[in-house]
PDB file of C-alpha atoms in Angstrom:
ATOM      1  CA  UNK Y   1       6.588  -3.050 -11.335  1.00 90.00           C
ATOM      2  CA  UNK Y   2       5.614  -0.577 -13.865  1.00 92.00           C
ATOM      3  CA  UNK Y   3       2.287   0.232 -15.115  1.00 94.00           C
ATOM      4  CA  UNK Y   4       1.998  -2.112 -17.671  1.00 95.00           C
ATOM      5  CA  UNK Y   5       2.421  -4.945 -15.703  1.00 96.00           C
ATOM      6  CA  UNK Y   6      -0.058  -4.182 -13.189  1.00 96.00           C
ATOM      7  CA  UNK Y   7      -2.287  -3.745 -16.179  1.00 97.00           C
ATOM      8  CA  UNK Y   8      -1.497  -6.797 -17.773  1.00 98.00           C
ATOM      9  CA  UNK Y   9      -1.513  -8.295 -14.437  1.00 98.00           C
ATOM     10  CA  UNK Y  10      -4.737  -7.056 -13.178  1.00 98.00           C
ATOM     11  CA  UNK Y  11      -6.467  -7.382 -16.967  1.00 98.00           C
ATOM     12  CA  UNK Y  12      -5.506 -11.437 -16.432  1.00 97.00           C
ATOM     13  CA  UNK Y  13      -8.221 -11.560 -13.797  1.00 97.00           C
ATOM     14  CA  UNK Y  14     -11.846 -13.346 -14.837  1.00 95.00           C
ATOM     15  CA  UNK Y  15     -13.724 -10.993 -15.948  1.00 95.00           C
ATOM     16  CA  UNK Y  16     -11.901  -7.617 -15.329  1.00 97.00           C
ATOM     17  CA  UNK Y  17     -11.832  -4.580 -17.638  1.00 97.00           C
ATOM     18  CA  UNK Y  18     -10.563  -1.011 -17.026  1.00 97.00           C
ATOM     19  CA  UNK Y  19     -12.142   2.334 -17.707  1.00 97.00           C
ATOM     20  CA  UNK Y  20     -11.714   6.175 -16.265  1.00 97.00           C
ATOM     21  CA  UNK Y  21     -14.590   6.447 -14.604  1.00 95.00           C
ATOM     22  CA  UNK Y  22     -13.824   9.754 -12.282  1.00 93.00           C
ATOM     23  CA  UNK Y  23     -11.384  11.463 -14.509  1.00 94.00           C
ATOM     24  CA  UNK Y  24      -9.170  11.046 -17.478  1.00 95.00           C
ATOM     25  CA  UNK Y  25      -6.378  10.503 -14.915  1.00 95.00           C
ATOM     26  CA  UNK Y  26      -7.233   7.371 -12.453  1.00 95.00           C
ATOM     27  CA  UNK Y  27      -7.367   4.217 -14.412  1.00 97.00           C
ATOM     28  CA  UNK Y  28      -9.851   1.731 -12.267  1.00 97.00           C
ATOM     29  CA  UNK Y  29      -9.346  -1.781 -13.056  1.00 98.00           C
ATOM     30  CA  UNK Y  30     -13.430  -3.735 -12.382  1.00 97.00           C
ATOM     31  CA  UNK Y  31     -14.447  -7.507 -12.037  1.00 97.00           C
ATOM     32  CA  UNK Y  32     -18.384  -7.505 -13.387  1.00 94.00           C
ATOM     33  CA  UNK Y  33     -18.087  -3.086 -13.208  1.00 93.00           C
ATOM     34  CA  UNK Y  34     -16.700  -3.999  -9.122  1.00 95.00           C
ATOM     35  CA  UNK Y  35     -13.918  -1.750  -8.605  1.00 96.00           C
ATOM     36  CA  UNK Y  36     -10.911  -4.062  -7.186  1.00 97.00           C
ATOM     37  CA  UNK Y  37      -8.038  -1.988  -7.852  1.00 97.00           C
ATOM     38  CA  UNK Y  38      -7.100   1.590  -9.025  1.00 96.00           C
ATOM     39  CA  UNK Y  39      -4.053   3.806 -10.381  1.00 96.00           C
ATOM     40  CA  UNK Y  40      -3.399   7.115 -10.623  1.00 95.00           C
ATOM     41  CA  UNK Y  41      -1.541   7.920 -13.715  1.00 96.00           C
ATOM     42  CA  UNK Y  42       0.237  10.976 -13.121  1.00 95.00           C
ATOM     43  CA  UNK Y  43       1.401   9.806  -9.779  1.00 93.00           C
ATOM     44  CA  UNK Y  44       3.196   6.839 -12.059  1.00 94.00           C
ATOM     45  CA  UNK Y  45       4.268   9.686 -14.274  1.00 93.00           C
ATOM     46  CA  UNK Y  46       5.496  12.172 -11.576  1.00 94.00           C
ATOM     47  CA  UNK Y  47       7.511   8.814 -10.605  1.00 92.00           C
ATOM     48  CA  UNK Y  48       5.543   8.150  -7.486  1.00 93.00           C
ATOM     49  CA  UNK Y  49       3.679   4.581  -8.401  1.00 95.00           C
ATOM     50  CA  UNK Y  50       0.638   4.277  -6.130  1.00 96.00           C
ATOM     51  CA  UNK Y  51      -2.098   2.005  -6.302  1.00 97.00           C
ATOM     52  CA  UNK Y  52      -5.258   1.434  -4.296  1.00 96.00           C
ATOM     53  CA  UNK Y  53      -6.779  -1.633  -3.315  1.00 97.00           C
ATOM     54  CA  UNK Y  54      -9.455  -3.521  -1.167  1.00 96.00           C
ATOM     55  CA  UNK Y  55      -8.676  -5.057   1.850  1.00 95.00           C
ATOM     56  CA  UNK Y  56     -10.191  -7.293   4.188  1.00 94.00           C
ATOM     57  CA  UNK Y  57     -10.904  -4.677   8.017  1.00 92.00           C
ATOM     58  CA  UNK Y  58      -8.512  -6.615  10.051  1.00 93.00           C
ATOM     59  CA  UNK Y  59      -5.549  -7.282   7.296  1.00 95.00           C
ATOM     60  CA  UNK Y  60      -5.884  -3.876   6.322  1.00 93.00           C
ATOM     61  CA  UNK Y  61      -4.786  -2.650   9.315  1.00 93.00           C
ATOM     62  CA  UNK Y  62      -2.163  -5.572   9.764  1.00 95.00           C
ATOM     63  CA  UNK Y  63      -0.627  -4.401   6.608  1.00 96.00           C
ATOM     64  CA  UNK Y  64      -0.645  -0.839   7.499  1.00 95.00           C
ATOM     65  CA  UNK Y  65       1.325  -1.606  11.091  1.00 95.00           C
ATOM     66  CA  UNK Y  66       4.026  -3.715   8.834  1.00 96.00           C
ATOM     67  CA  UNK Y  67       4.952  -1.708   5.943  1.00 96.00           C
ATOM     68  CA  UNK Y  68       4.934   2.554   6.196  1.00 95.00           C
ATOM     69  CA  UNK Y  69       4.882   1.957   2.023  1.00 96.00           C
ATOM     70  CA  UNK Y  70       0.735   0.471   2.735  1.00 96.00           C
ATOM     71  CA  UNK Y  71      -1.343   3.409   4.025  1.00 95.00           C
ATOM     72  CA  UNK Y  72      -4.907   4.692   4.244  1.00 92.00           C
ATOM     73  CA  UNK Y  73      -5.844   6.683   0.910  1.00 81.00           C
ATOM     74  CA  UNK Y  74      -7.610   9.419   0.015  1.00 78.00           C
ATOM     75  CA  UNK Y  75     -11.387   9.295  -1.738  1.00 76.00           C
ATOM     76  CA  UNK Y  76     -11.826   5.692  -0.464  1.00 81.00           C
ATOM     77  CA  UNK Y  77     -13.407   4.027   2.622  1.00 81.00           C
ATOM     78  CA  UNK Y  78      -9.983   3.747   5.025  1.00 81.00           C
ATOM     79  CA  UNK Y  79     -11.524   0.104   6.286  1.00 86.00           C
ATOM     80  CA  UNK Y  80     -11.709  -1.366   3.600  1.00 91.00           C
ATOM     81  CA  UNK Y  81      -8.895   0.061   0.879  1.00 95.00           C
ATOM     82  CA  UNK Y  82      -5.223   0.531   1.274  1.00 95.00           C
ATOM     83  CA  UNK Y  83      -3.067   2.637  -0.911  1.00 95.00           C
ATOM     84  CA  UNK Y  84       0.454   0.871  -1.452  1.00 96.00           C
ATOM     85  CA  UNK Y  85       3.117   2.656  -2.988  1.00 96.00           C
ATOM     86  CA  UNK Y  86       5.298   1.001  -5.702  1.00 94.00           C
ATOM     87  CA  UNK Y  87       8.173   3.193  -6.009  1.00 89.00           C
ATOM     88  CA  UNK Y  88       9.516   3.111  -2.639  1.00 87.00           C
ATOM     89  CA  UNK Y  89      11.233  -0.774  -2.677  1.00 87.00           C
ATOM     90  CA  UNK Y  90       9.765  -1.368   0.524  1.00 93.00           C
ATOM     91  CA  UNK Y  91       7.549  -3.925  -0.941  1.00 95.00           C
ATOM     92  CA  UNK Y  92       8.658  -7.346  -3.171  1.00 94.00           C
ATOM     93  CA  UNK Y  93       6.553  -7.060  -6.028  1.00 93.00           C
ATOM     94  CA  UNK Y  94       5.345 -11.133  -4.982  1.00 96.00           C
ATOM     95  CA  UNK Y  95       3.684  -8.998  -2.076  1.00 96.00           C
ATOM     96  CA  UNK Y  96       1.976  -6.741  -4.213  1.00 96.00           C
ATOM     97  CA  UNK Y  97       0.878  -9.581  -6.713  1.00 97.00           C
ATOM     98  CA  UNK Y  98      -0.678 -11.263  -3.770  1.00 98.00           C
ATOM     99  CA  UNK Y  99      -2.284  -7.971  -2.590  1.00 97.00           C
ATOM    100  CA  UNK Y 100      -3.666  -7.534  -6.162  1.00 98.00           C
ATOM    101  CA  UNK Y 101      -5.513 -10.993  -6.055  1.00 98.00           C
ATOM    102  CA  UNK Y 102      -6.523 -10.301  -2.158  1.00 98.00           C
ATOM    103  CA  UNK Y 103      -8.510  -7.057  -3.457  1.00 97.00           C
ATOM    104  CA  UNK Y 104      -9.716  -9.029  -7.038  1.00 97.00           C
ATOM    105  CA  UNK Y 105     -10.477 -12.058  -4.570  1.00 96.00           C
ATOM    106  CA  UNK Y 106     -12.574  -9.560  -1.808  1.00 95.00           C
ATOM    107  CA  UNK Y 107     -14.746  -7.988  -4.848  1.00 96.00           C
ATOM    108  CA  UNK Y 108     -15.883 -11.452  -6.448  1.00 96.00           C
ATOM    109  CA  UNK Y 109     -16.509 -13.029  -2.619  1.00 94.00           C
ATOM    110  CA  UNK Y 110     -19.058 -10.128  -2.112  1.00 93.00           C
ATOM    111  CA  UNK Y 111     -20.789 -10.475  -4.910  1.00 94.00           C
ATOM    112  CA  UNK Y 112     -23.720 -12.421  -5.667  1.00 92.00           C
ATOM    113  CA  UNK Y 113     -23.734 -16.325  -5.993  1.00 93.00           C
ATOM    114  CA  UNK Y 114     -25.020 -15.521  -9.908  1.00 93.00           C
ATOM    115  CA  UNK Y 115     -22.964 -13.095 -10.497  1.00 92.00           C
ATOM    116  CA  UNK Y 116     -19.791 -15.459  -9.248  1.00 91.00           C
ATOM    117  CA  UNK Y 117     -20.914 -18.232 -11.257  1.00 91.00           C
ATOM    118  CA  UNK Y 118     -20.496 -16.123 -14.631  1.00 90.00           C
ATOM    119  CA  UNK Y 119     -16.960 -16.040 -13.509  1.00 89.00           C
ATOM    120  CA  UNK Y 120     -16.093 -19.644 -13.944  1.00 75.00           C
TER     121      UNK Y 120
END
C-alpha cells in the first residue's frame, strides 16, 4: 500500500477529510473533525510506511501479541491506538483495510446519536 491509497482509501469514508493539524508533516485523516487514522509523511518518504490508528482496549492488545509489525505509538493514548507499519510485509494489506474501517468504525460509534445520523 502506498500513500495514496490509504488516502484514497481512508478519504472514501462518510464524512472524512484530512488536514495537518500538528505539523506540516503528519497528515490526520477525521470523520466529523474525529481523528480515526494518521500518517507520518516523512516516515513514508524515509521508506518506513507507518500509520496510526484506533483500536478497541482488548483487540488492541490482541493485535499487538500477533503481529511485531502492530505496536504501541508514540504521542497517542497506548489503549486505545496502535501504530502498524506498512513496509515490513508482515501484514496483507486486506488486514490493514479492515484495521482502517475498525479505527473509522470506533470514532463514529463514540460519537453522538446526532452527530451519527449526519453520516447516513
Amino acid at each position: 500500500m502506498n500513500i495514496e491509497q490509504l488516502r484514497n482509501y481512508c478519504l472514501a469514508k462518510k464524512g472524512a477529510n484530512e488536514s495537518f493539524p500538528f505539523d506540516e508533516n503528519t497528515l490526520v485523516f477525521k470523520v466529523l473533525n474525529k481523528m480515526f487514522a494518521m500518517a507520518p509523511l516523512n516516515k513514508w518518504e524515509q521508506g518506513e510506511a507507518v500509520v496510526t490508528l484506533k483500536c478497541d482496549p482488548e483487540y488492541t492488545l490482541e493485535l499487538r501479541e500477533t503481529y511485531q509489525s502492530i505496536y504501541a505509538g508514540p504521542y497517542v493514548s497506548n489503549k486505545h491506538w496502535n501504530t502498524v507499519s506498512l513496509h515490513t510485509g508482515e501484514l496483507k494489506q486486506e488486514l490493514v483495510l479492515k484495521l482502517i474501517d475498525h479505527s473509522y468504525d470506533m470514532v463514529v460509534k463514540g460519537m453522538t446519536k446526532k452527530m451519527r445520523a449526519t453520516l447516513i
